[in-house]
Amino acid sequence: MATLALSLKKPGVIPGFGITMGFTLLYLALIVMIPLAGLVIKTLELSWEEFVATITDPRVVAAFEISFGISFIAALINAVFGLLVAWVLVRYDFPWRKAIDAMVDLPFALPTAVAGIALTAIYAQNGWIGQVFAKFGIHIAFTPAGIAIALVFIGLPFVVRTVEPVLRDLDPEMEEAAACLGATRLQVFTRIILPQVLPALMAGFAMAFARALGEYGSVIFIAGNMPYKSEIVPLIIVIKLEQYDYAGATAIALVMLIASFIMLLVINLLMKWSHIRRGGGMRS
Amino acid sequence: MTDYALNIRTNHPLAESRSVRLTLIGTALFYIGVMIFLPLIVVFIEALRQGMGAYIDAITEPDAQAAIKLTLLTASIAVPLNLVFGLAASWAIAKHDFRGKHLLITFIDLPFSVSPVISGLIYVLLFGSQAALGQWLDSHNIQILFAVPGIVIATIFVTFPFVAREMIPLMQEQGIEEEEAAILLGATGWQTFWRVTLPNVKWGLLYGVLLCNARAMGEFGAVSVVSGHIRGVTNTIPLHVEILYNEYNFVAAFAVASLLTVLALVTLLIKEWLEPRVEKE
């Protein structure tokens, strides 16, 4: 207690710091920090050679390639269409605009298992969209394309929600000045608007990518889950757990955990950059 | 600001030509229609494929009822706990000054960046029979993993930051002048919290609870790893959907899934209603 009081920069008059901070730290330690530390400790039980052997197993490497590759593609699709949707929602008026704006958040609210079975029903060979593609011999569900669809769905709100406030706050005078000086609308977009939106766009991309990397529920229904072809890393972890290969599951989980912490760092930096580029005008 | 926004939407000289505008709106609406509305519609169409009778049978059948009860039980434990934590954390962080604040906030946000599967895995490692703690619990006949307590703890983990991350920035923005005034006028800490702080943040708090609850009831990955999938015992609604689906009982799977879809829609509706109120705070 004495040390806590010492670390205060200036003593405030508001009471309850000790008890609320104590509870916060205790709860954080019990629910989050100790279990996460347990994962790291469990990995230490493996020798370096075993660790490397686990994560370089061809089936695991294939899963890493699928997870990272398709998450990247899905985030890219989300970046393009997310920017388009944000643009349309901010700049134009049309019937039901507010309702559509609200529905963009559906992937955050809809449980992933529901998304998984609904998307599978749509993109399976006899589904509404699946049968159209099936005529051309293209299968979406139970292939990597199905994984991409699920990851696009769950990542859809991120880019829209990071880009929307930036677009709304853009200074119209800059666009007017550029137009007065003879810039075409396309030049205004690529030279004036896009550079200001870019940090937020990249942050949204990184968030969608990070979310896609860890996604499990929506993917497993539509992926087909064939080893080397459509198995994602989270599924490999579950399979190893079901085989009681706890050390193997933990080794792979640690790699994923490190990847998500790197993404967290990247996202924080991008958000800061976005904030600076916007002149720090918006509340964070 | 609003004037400008309205202008550019209609016929501002800087706006794109009508054809460009219509193409962009059309593409965006098509994209949202296919990606968002189609999955929603499919859930209800598939659920009602064999009529209302089959739909009602699927959601009133004992295993489905057990799953609904377990989901409600889990949320009713996880949400209040995270609510109390969120309030304590935001009081400590927003109303006081100390070193390492940013680090603490980062730690509180951690569960959001952990894959759901890994969120389950960490508790398997902690409470499983291979671990020291798991063996001790086994010898005292306390079952956490593959039982209800495990499901509750995994749910607490994945919904951990919701209330706190909503409350901390809100309370920070409101500053401490009102609380200081209350304390100096002789109010106790509790009185200050109940009468000054809480009324100022009530909509934000509700917002955090709403999102926390939606995730608690819908979580799949983390709960799936710790549940053990015992029908009628350790199946939440999302896990029950998976079991029905894997048994090719599609109508029942979508019928039960429609309950979660309604929950999601209601959540979005309340969220829309709350957002302007939170903005005012």
Coordinates of C-alpha atoms in Angstrom, one line a residue:
Chain A
M1 CA 0.0 0.0 0.0
A2 CA 2.8 2.4 0.9
T3 CA 4.6 1.8 -2.3
L4 CA 1.4 2.3 -4.3
A5 CA 0.9 5.6 -2.5
L6 CA 4.5 6.6 -3.3
S7 CA 4.0 5.9 -7.0
L8 CA 1.2 8.4 -7.2
K9 CA 2.3 11.5 -9.0
K10 CA 0.0 13.8 -7.1
P11 CA -2.2 12.7 -4.2
G12 CA -5.8 13.1 -5.2
V13 CA -8.8 13.6 -2.9
I14 CA -10.9 10.9 -4.5
P15 CA -11.0 7.8 -2.3
G16 CA -11.1 4.2 -3.2
F17 CA -7.9 3.9 -5.2
G18 CA -6.5 1.1 -3.0
I19 CA -9.6 -1.1 -3.2
T20 CA -10.5 -0.6 -6.8
M21 CA -6.9 -1.0 -8.0
G22 CA -6.4 -4.0 -5.8
F23 CA -9.5 -5.7 -7.2
T24 CA -8.6 -4.7 -10.8
L25 CA -5.1 -6.2 -10.5
L26 CA -6.3 -9.4 -8.7
Y27 CA -9.1 -10.0 -11.2
L28 CA -6.7 -9.2 -14.1
A29 CA -4.1 -11.6 -12.7
L30 CA -6.6 -14.5 -12.1
I31 CA -8.5 -14.3 -15.3
V32 CA -6.0 -13.1 -17.8
M33 CA -2.3 -12.9 -16.8
I34 CA -1.8 -16.2 -14.9
P35 CA -3.6 -18.3 -17.6
L36 CA -1.6 -16.6 -20.4
A37 CA 1.6 -17.0 -18.4
G38 CA 0.7 -20.7 -18.1
L39 CA 0.7 -21.0 -21.8
V40 CA 4.2 -19.6 -22.0
I41 CA 5.4 -21.9 -19.2
K42 CA 3.9 -24.9 -20.9
T43 CA 5.9 -24.2 -24.0
L44 CA 9.1 -24.1 -22.0
E45 CA 8.5 -27.8 -21.2
L46 CA 9.3 -28.4 -24.9
S47 CA 13.0 -28.5 -26.0
W48 CA 13.9 -26.1 -28.7
E49 CA 14.2 -29.0 -31.2
E50 CA 10.7 -30.3 -30.3
F51 CA 9.3 -26.8 -30.6
V52 CA 10.8 -26.3 -34.0
A53 CA 9.7 -29.8 -35.1
T54 CA 6.1 -29.0 -34.0
I55 CA 5.8 -25.8 -35.9
T56 CA 7.6 -26.9 -39.0
D57 CA 5.6 -30.0 -39.4
P58 CA 4.4 -29.8 -43.1
R59 CA 0.7 -30.0 -42.1
V60 CA 1.2 -27.1 -39.6
V61 CA 3.2 -25.1 -42.1
A62 CA 0.4 -25.5 -44.6
A63 CA -2.1 -24.3 -42.0
F64 CA 0.1 -21.3 -41.3
E65 CA 0.2 -20.5 -45.0
I66 CA -3.5 -20.8 -45.4
S67 CA -4.3 -18.8 -42.3
F68 CA -1.9 -15.9 -43.0
G69 CA -2.5 -16.0 -46.8
I70 CA -6.3 -16.0 -46.7
S71 CA -6.5 -13.6 -43.8
F72 CA -4.4 -11.2 -45.9
I73 CA -6.6 -11.6 -48.9
A74 CA -9.8 -11.2 -46.9
A75 CA -8.4 -8.1 -45.2
L76 CA -7.5 -6.7 -48.6
I77 CA -11.0 -7.2 -49.9
N78 CA -12.3 -5.6 -46.7
A79 CA -10.0 -2.6 -47.2
V80 CA -11.3 -2.0 -50.8
F81 CA -15.0 -2.5 -50.1
G82 CA -14.8 -1.0 -46.6
L83 CA -13.5 2.2 -48.0
L84 CA -16.2 2.2 -50.7
V85 CA -19.0 1.5 -48.1
A86 CA -17.6 4.2 -45.7
W87 CA -17.4 6.7 -48.6
V88 CA -21.0 6.0 -49.7
L89 CA -22.3 6.2 -46.1
V90 CA -20.6 9.5 -45.3
R91 CA -20.8 11.4 -48.6
Y92 CA -24.1 10.4 -50.2
D93 CA -27.7 10.3 -49.1
F94 CA -30.1 7.5 -50.1
P95 CA -33.1 5.7 -48.7
W96 CA -32.4 3.5 -45.6
R97 CA -28.8 5.0 -45.2
K98 CA -29.0 5.0 -41.4
A99 CA -30.3 1.4 -41.2
I100 CA -27.6 0.2 -43.5
D101 CA -25.0 2.0 -41.5
A102 CA -26.3 0.3 -38.4
M103 CA -26.3 -3.2 -40.1
V104 CA -22.5 -2.9 -40.9
D105 CA -21.9 -3.9 -37.3
L106 CA -23.8 -7.2 -37.7
P107 CA -20.6 -9.3 -38.0
F108 CA -19.7 -8.0 -34.5
A109 CA -23.0 -8.9 -33.0
L110 CA -23.8 -12.2 -34.8
P111 CA -22.3 -15.3 -33.1
T112 CA -19.6 -16.8 -35.3
A113 CA -21.2 -20.2 -35.4
V114 CA -24.4 -18.7 -36.9
A115 CA -22.4 -16.8 -39.5
G116 CA -20.6 -20.1 -40.3
I117 CA -23.7 -22.2 -41.0
A118 CA -25.5 -19.3 -42.8
L119 CA -22.6 -18.7 -45.2
T120 CA -22.2 -22.4 -45.8
A121 CA -25.9 -22.6 -46.7
I122 CA -25.4 -19.8 -49.2
Y123 CA -22.2 -20.9 -50.8
A124 CA -22.7 -24.7 -50.8
Q125 CA -23.3 -26.3 -54.2
N126 CA -27.1 -26.1 -53.8
G127 CA -27.0 -22.7 -52.1
W128 CA -28.3 -19.5 -53.6
I129 CA -24.9 -18.2 -54.7
G130 CA -23.1 -21.6 -54.7
Q131 CA -25.3 -23.1 -57.4
V132 CA -24.6 -20.1 -59.7
F133 CA -20.9 -20.7 -59.4
A134 CA -21.3 -24.5 -59.5
K135 CA -22.7 -24.2 -63.1
F136 CA -19.2 -22.9 -64.1
G137 CA -17.5 -25.7 -62.1
I138 CA -16.4 -23.3 -59.3
H139 CA -16.9 -24.5 -55.8
I140 CA -16.8 -22.0 -52.9
A141 CA -17.9 -23.8 -49.8
F142 CA -15.5 -26.5 -48.5
T143 CA -12.6 -24.8 -50.4
P144 CA -10.1 -22.0 -49.4
A145 CA -12.5 -19.6 -51.2
G146 CA -15.1 -20.5 -48.5
I147 CA -12.6 -19.6 -45.8
A148 CA -12.1 -16.2 -47.5
I149 CA -15.8 -15.5 -47.6
A150 CA -16.1 -16.2 -43.9
L151 CA -13.1 -14.0 -43.1
V152 CA -14.4 -11.2 -45.2
F153 CA -17.7 -11.4 -43.3
I154 CA -16.2 -11.2 -39.8
G155 CA -13.8 -8.5 -40.8
L156 CA -16.3 -6.3 -42.7
P157 CA -17.0 -3.7 -40.0
F158 CA -13.3 -2.9 -39.1
V159 CA -12.3 -0.8 -42.1
V160 CA -15.8 0.9 -42.4
R161 CA -15.7 1.9 -38.7
T162 CA -12.0 3.2 -38.8
V163 CA -12.4 5.1 -42.1
E164 CA -15.9 6.6 -41.5
P165 CA -14.9 9.2 -38.8
V166 CA -11.9 10.3 -40.8
L167 CA -13.9 10.9 -43.9
R168 CA -16.5 12.7 -41.9
D169 CA -13.9 15.1 -40.4
L170 CA -12.0 15.9 -43.7
D171 CA -11.6 19.6 -44.2
P172 CA -13.7 20.5 -47.3
E173 CA -11.6 23.6 -48.0
M174 CA -8.7 21.4 -49.2
E175 CA -10.9 19.7 -51.7
E176 CA -12.3 23.0 -52.8
A177 CA -8.9 24.6 -53.2
A178 CA -7.6 21.6 -55.3
A179 CA -10.7 21.8 -57.5
C180 CA -10.3 25.6 -57.9
L181 CA -6.7 25.0 -59.0
G182 CA -8.0 22.6 -61.7
A183 CA -7.7 19.2 -60.2
T184 CA -10.1 16.6 -61.5
R185 CA -12.3 14.7 -59.0
L186 CA -10.1 11.6 -59.4
Q187 CA -7.0 13.7 -58.7
V188 CA -8.7 15.2 -55.6
F189 CA -9.5 11.7 -54.4
T190 CA -6.0 10.2 -55.0
R191 CA -3.9 13.2 -54.0
I192 CA -6.0 14.9 -51.3
I193 CA -8.5 12.4 -49.8
L194 CA -6.6 9.1 -49.9
P195 CA -3.4 10.3 -48.2
Q196 CA -5.5 11.6 -45.2
V197 CA -7.5 8.4 -45.0
L198 CA -4.6 6.0 -45.5
P199 CA -3.5 5.6 -41.9
A200 CA -7.0 4.8 -40.8
L201 CA -7.5 2.5 -43.8
M202 CA -4.3 0.6 -42.9
A203 CA -5.3 0.4 -39.2
G204 CA -8.7 -1.1 -40.3
F205 CA -6.9 -3.5 -42.6
A206 CA -4.6 -4.6 -39.7
M207 CA -7.6 -5.1 -37.4
A208 CA -9.4 -7.1 -39.9
F209 CA -6.3 -9.2 -40.6
A210 CA -5.6 -9.8 -36.9
R211 CA -9.2 -10.8 -36.3
A212 CA -9.2 -13.1 -39.3
L213 CA -6.0 -14.9 -38.1
G214 CA -7.6 -16.0 -34.9
E215 CA -11.1 -16.7 -36.2
Y216 CA -12.5 -20.2 -35.7
G217 CA -16.3 -20.4 -35.4
S218 CA -17.4 -19.1 -38.8
V219 CA -14.5 -20.8 -40.7
I220 CA -14.8 -24.4 -39.6
F221 CA -18.3 -24.9 -41.0
I222 CA -17.5 -23.6 -44.5
A223 CA -13.8 -24.6 -44.8
G224 CA -14.2 -28.3 -45.4
N225 CA -11.2 -28.7 -43.1
M226 CA -9.0 -30.8 -45.4
P227 CA -5.4 -31.2 -44.2
Y228 CA -2.9 -29.2 -46.4
K229 CA -5.8 -27.6 -48.3
S230 CA -8.3 -25.9 -46.1
E231 CA -7.2 -26.3 -42.5
I232 CA -6.7 -23.1 -40.5
V233 CA -4.2 -22.8 -37.6
P234 CA -6.9 -22.5 -34.8
L235 CA -8.4 -25.8 -36.1
I236 CA -4.9 -27.5 -35.9
I237 CA -4.8 -26.3 -32.2
V238 CA -8.2 -27.9 -31.5
I239 CA -7.2 -31.1 -33.3
K240 CA -4.0 -31.4 -31.2
L241 CA -6.0 -30.8 -28.1
E242 CA -8.4 -33.6 -29.0
Q243 CA -5.4 -35.9 -29.4
Y244 CA -4.2 -34.8 -25.9
D245 CA -1.1 -33.3 -27.6
Y246 CA -1.1 -30.4 -25.2
A247 CA 2.5 -29.4 -25.8
G248 CA 2.0 -29.4 -29.5
A249 CA -1.1 -27.3 -29.3
T250 CA 0.6 -24.9 -27.0
A251 CA 3.7 -24.4 -29.2
I252 CA 1.4 -23.5 -32.2
A253 CA -0.7 -21.3 -29.9
L254 CA 2.4 -19.4 -28.8
V255 CA 3.4 -18.6 -32.4
M256 CA -0.2 -17.3 -33.0
L257 CA -0.1 -15.3 -29.7
I258 CA 3.1 -13.6 -30.7
A259 CA 1.7 -12.9 -34.1
S260 CA -1.4 -11.3 -32.6
F261 CA 0.7 -9.2 -30.2
I262 CA 2.8 -7.9 -33.1
M263 CA -0.5 -7.0 -34.9
L264 CA -1.7 -5.3 -31.7
L265 CA 1.5 -3.1 -31.7
V266 CA 1.1 -2.4 -35.4
I267 CA -2.5 -1.4 -35.0
N268 CA -1.7 0.9 -32.0
L269 CA 1.1 2.6 -34.1
L270 CA -1.2 3.0 -37.1
M271 CA -4.0 4.5 -34.9
K272 CA -1.5 7.0 -33.5
W273 CA -0.3 7.9 -37.0
S274 CA -3.9 8.3 -38.1
H275 CA -4.5 10.6 -35.1
I276 CA -1.4 12.7 -35.9
R277 CA -2.3 13.0 -39.6
R278 CA -5.7 14.2 -38.7
G279 CA -4.1 16.9 -36.6
G280 CA -5.2 15.2 -33.4
G281 CA -8.5 17.0 -33.8
M282 CA -10.8 14.1 -33.0
R283 CA -11.2 12.6 -29.6
S284 CA -9.4 9.3 -29.4
Chain B
M1 CA -20.2 20.7 -40.7
T2 CA -23.7 19.3 -41.2
D3 CA -24.5 21.8 -43.8
Y4 CA -21.5 20.8 -45.8
A5 CA -22.3 17.2 -45.5
L6 CA -25.8 17.8 -46.8
N7 CA -24.5 19.9 -49.6
I8 CA -22.1 17.4 -50.9
R9 CA -24.7 14.6 -50.7
T10 CA -27.0 16.4 -53.1
N11 CA -25.5 18.7 -55.7
H12 CA -22.4 20.3 -54.4
P13 CA -20.1 21.4 -57.2
L14 CA -17.4 19.1 -55.8
A15 CA -19.5 16.0 -55.8
E16 CA -19.0 13.3 -58.3
S17 CA -21.2 13.1 -61.4
R18 CA -24.6 11.4 -61.0
S19 CA -23.5 8.3 -62.8
V20 CA -20.4 7.8 -60.6
R21 CA -22.5 8.4 -57.5
L22 CA -25.1 5.9 -58.5
T23 CA -22.5 3.3 -59.4
L24 CA -20.7 3.7 -56.1
I25 CA -24.0 3.6 -54.1
G26 CA -25.2 0.6 -56.1
T27 CA -21.9 -1.3 -55.6
A28 CA -21.9 -0.6 -51.8
L29 CA -25.6 -1.7 -51.5
F30 CA -25.0 -4.8 -53.5
Y31 CA -22.0 -5.7 -51.3
I32 CA -23.8 -5.1 -48.0
G33 CA -26.8 -6.9 -49.4
V34 CA -24.8 -10.0 -50.3
M35 CA -22.5 -10.0 -47.3
I36 CA -24.8 -8.9 -44.5
F37 CA -28.5 -9.2 -45.4
L38 CA -28.3 -12.5 -47.3
P39 CA -26.9 -14.5 -44.3
L40 CA -29.6 -13.0 -42.1
I41 CA -32.4 -14.0 -44.4
V42 CA -31.0 -17.5 -45.0
V43 CA -31.0 -18.2 -41.3
F44 CA -34.8 -17.6 -41.0
I45 CA -35.7 -19.3 -44.3
E46 CA -33.7 -22.4 -43.4
A47 CA -35.2 -22.4 -39.9
L48 CA -38.8 -22.3 -41.2
R49 CA -38.2 -24.7 -44.2
Q50 CA -40.4 -27.4 -42.6
G51 CA -42.9 -25.0 -41.2
M52 CA -43.7 -23.4 -37.8
G53 CA -44.3 -26.8 -36.1
A54 CA -40.8 -28.1 -36.8
Y55 CA -39.3 -24.7 -35.8
I56 CA -41.1 -24.7 -32.4
D57 CA -40.2 -28.4 -31.8
A58 CA -36.5 -27.6 -32.4
I59 CA -36.3 -24.8 -29.9
T60 CA -38.5 -26.5 -27.2
E61 CA -36.8 -29.9 -27.4
P62 CA -35.1 -30.7 -24.0
D63 CA -31.5 -30.4 -25.2
A64 CA -32.2 -27.1 -26.8
Q65 CA -33.9 -25.9 -23.6
A66 CA -30.9 -27.0 -21.6
A67 CA -28.6 -25.1 -23.9
I68 CA -30.7 -22.0 -23.6
K69 CA -30.6 -22.3 -19.8
L70 CA -26.9 -22.8 -19.7
T71 CA -26.3 -19.8 -22.0
L72 CA -28.5 -17.6 -19.8
L73 CA -26.7 -18.9 -16.7
T74 CA -23.3 -18.3 -18.1
A75 CA -24.1 -14.7 -19.2
S76 CA -25.8 -14.0 -15.9
I77 CA -22.5 -14.8 -14.1
A78 CA -20.0 -13.5 -16.6
V79 CA -21.6 -10.2 -17.4
P80 CA -22.1 -8.9 -13.8
L81 CA -18.6 -10.0 -12.8
N82 CA -17.1 -8.1 -15.8
L83 CA -19.4 -5.2 -15.0
V84 CA -18.0 -4.9 -11.4
F85 CA -14.5 -5.3 -12.8
G86 CA -15.1 -2.6 -15.4
L87 CA -16.4 -0.1 -12.8
A88 CA -13.5 -0.8 -10.4
A89 CA -10.9 -0.6 -13.2
S90 CA -12.3 2.6 -14.6
W91 CA -12.6 4.2 -11.2
A92 CA -8.9 3.3 -10.4
I93 CA -7.6 4.3 -13.8
A94 CA -9.8 7.4 -14.8
K95 CA -10.1 9.0 -11.4
H96 CA -6.5 8.6 -10.2
D97 CA -3.0 9.3 -11.4
F98 CA -0.4 6.6 -11.3
R99 CA 2.5 5.3 -13.3
G100 CA 2.0 2.4 -15.8
K101 CA -1.5 3.4 -16.7
H102 CA -1.1 2.8 -20.4
L103 CA 0.4 -0.6 -19.7
L104 CA -2.5 -1.6 -17.5
I105 CA -5.0 -0.5 -20.1
T106 CA -3.1 -2.6 -22.7
F107 CA -3.3 -5.7 -20.4
I108 CA -7.0 -5.2 -19.9
D109 CA -7.5 -5.1 -23.7
L110 CA -5.4 -8.3 -24.2
P111 CA -8.3 -10.8 -24.4
F112 CA -9.6 -9.1 -27.5
S113 CA -6.4 -9.9 -29.4
V114 CA -6.3 -13.5 -28.4
S115 CA -7.8 -16.1 -30.7
P116 CA -11.0 -17.7 -29.1
V117 CA -9.4 -21.1 -29.4
I118 CA -6.3 -20.0 -27.5
S119 CA -8.6 -18.4 -24.9
G120 CA -10.0 -21.8 -24.3
L121 CA -6.7 -23.5 -24.5
I122 CA -5.1 -21.5 -21.6
Y123 CA -7.8 -22.9 -19.2
V124 CA -7.3 -26.5 -20.5
L125 CA -3.6 -26.1 -19.6
L126 CA -4.5 -24.6 -16.2
F127 CA -7.3 -26.9 -15.1
G128 CA -6.6 -30.1 -17.2
S129 CA -5.7 -33.3 -15.4
Q130 CA -2.1 -33.0 -16.7
A131 CA -1.6 -29.8 -14.7
A132 CA -0.8 -29.5 -10.9
L133 CA -3.9 -27.4 -10.3
G134 CA -6.1 -29.8 -12.3
Q135 CA -4.8 -32.8 -10.3
W136 CA -5.5 -31.0 -7.0
L137 CA -9.0 -30.1 -8.1
D138 CA -9.5 -33.7 -9.3
S139 CA -8.5 -35.1 -5.9
H140 CA -11.0 -32.8 -4.3
N141 CA -13.7 -33.8 -6.8
I142 CA -14.0 -30.3 -8.1
Q143 CA -14.7 -30.3 -11.8
I144 CA -14.0 -27.1 -13.8
L145 CA -12.9 -28.3 -17.2
F146 CA -15.6 -29.9 -19.4
A147 CA -18.1 -28.6 -16.9
V148 CA -20.1 -25.5 -16.3
P149 CA -17.5 -23.6 -14.3
G150 CA -15.0 -23.9 -17.3
I151 CA -17.6 -22.5 -19.7
V152 CA -18.2 -19.6 -17.4
I153 CA -14.5 -18.8 -16.9
A154 CA -13.8 -19.0 -20.6
T155 CA -16.7 -16.7 -21.3
I156 CA -15.5 -14.2 -18.6
F157 CA -12.1 -14.2 -20.4
V158 CA -13.5 -13.4 -23.9
T159 CA -15.8 -10.7 -22.6
F160 CA -13.3 -9.3 -20.1
P161 CA -12.5 -5.9 -21.7
F162 CA -16.0 -4.9 -22.9
V163 CA -17.3 -2.8 -20.0
A164 CA -13.8 -1.5 -18.9
R165 CA -12.8 -0.3 -22.4
E166 CA -16.1 1.6 -22.7
M167 CA -15.9 3.1 -19.2
I168 CA -12.3 4.2 -19.0
P169 CA -12.2 6.7 -21.9
L170 CA -15.7 8.0 -20.9
M171 CA -14.7 8.6 -17.2
Q172 CA -11.3 10.1 -18.3
E173 CA -13.1 12.6 -20.5
Q174 CA -15.4 13.6 -17.7
G175 CA -12.5 14.5 -15.4
I176 CA -12.6 14.6 -11.7
E177 CA -13.9 18.0 -10.8
E178 CA -17.4 16.9 -10.0
E179 CA -16.2 14.1 -7.8
E180 CA -13.7 16.4 -6.0
A181 CA -16.5 18.8 -5.3
A182 CA -18.7 16.1 -3.9
I183 CA -15.9 14.8 -1.6
L184 CA -15.0 18.3 -0.4
L185 CA -18.6 19.0 0.4
G186 CA -18.5 15.9 2.7
A187 CA -19.8 13.0 0.6
T188 CA -18.3 9.6 1.2
G189 CA -16.6 7.7 -1.7
W190 CA -19.7 5.5 -2.1
Q191 CA -22.1 8.4 -2.2
T192 CA -19.9 10.2 -4.8
F193 CA -19.8 7.1 -6.9
W194 CA -23.6 6.4 -6.8
R195 CA -24.8 10.0 -7.0
V196 CA -22.2 11.7 -9.1
T197 CA -20.2 9.3 -11.2
L198 CA -22.7 6.6 -12.1
P199 CA -25.5 9.0 -13.3
N200 CA -22.9 10.6 -15.6
V201 CA -21.8 7.4 -17.3
K202 CA -25.0 5.3 -17.1
W203 CA -25.6 5.1 -20.9
G204 CA -21.9 4.2 -21.6
L205 CA -22.2 1.6 -18.9
L206 CA -25.3 0.1 -20.5
Y207 CA -23.5 0.1 -23.9
G208 CA -20.6 -1.9 -22.5
V209 CA -22.9 -4.3 -20.8
L210 CA -24.9 -4.8 -24.0
L211 CA -21.9 -5.7 -26.1
C212 CA -20.5 -7.8 -23.2
N213 CA -23.8 -9.8 -23.1
A214 CA -24.0 -10.3 -26.9
R215 CA -20.5 -11.8 -26.9
A216 CA -21.1 -13.8 -23.8
M217 CA -24.2 -15.5 -25.2
G218 CA -22.7 -16.0 -28.7
E219 CA -19.1 -17.1 -27.9
F220 CA -18.2 -20.3 -29.7
G221 CA -14.5 -21.0 -30.0
A222 CA -13.3 -20.6 -26.4
V223 CA -16.4 -22.3 -25.0
S224 CA -16.1 -25.2 -27.5
V225 CA -12.5 -25.9 -26.3
V226 CA -13.4 -26.1 -22.6
S227 CA -16.9 -27.6 -22.9
G228 CA -16.4 -31.3 -23.6
H229 CA -19.7 -31.2 -25.6
I230 CA -21.9 -33.2 -23.3
R231 CA -25.4 -32.9 -24.7
G232 CA -27.9 -31.3 -22.4
V233 CA -25.2 -30.7 -19.8
T234 CA -22.3 -28.6 -21.2
N235 CA -23.8 -27.3 -24.4
T236 CA -24.5 -23.6 -24.8
I237 CA -26.7 -22.4 -27.7
P238 CA -23.9 -21.9 -30.2
L239 CA -22.5 -25.4 -29.3
H240 CA -25.9 -26.9 -29.7
V241 CA -26.2 -25.3 -33.2
E242 CA -22.9 -27.0 -34.1
I243 CA -24.0 -30.4 -32.9
L244 CA -27.3 -30.2 -34.7
Y245 CA -25.6 -29.0 -37.9
N246 CA -23.0 -31.8 -37.8
E247 CA -25.8 -34.3 -37.5
Y248 CA -27.3 -32.9 -40.7
N249 CA -30.3 -31.7 -38.7
F250 CA -30.2 -28.5 -40.6
V251 CA -33.7 -27.2 -39.8
A252 CA -33.2 -27.6 -36.1
A253 CA -29.7 -26.1 -36.3
F254 CA -31.0 -23.0 -38.1
A255 CA -34.0 -22.8 -35.8
V256 CA -31.8 -22.6 -32.7
A257 CA -29.4 -20.3 -34.6
S258 CA -32.4 -18.0 -35.3
L259 CA -32.6 -17.3 -31.6
L260 CA -29.0 -16.0 -31.6
T261 CA -29.8 -14.0 -34.8
V262 CA -32.7 -12.3 -33.1
L263 CA -30.4 -11.6 -30.1
A264 CA -27.9 -10.0 -32.5
L265 CA -30.6 -7.9 -34.2
V266 CA -32.0 -6.7 -30.8
T267 CA -28.4 -5.9 -29.7
L268 CA -27.9 -3.8 -32.8
L269 CA -31.2 -2.0 -32.3
I270 CA -30.5 -1.1 -28.7
K271 CA -27.0 -0.1 -29.7
E272 CA -28.4 2.4 -32.2
W273 CA -30.7 3.7 -29.6
L274 CA -27.9 4.1 -27.0
E275 CA -25.2 5.6 -29.3
P276 CA -26.6 9.2 -29.3
R277 CA -27.0 9.0 -25.6
V278 CA -23.5 7.8 -25.0
E279 CA -22.2 10.6 -27.3
K280 CA -23.9 13.2 -25.1
E281 CA -22.1 11.8 -22.0

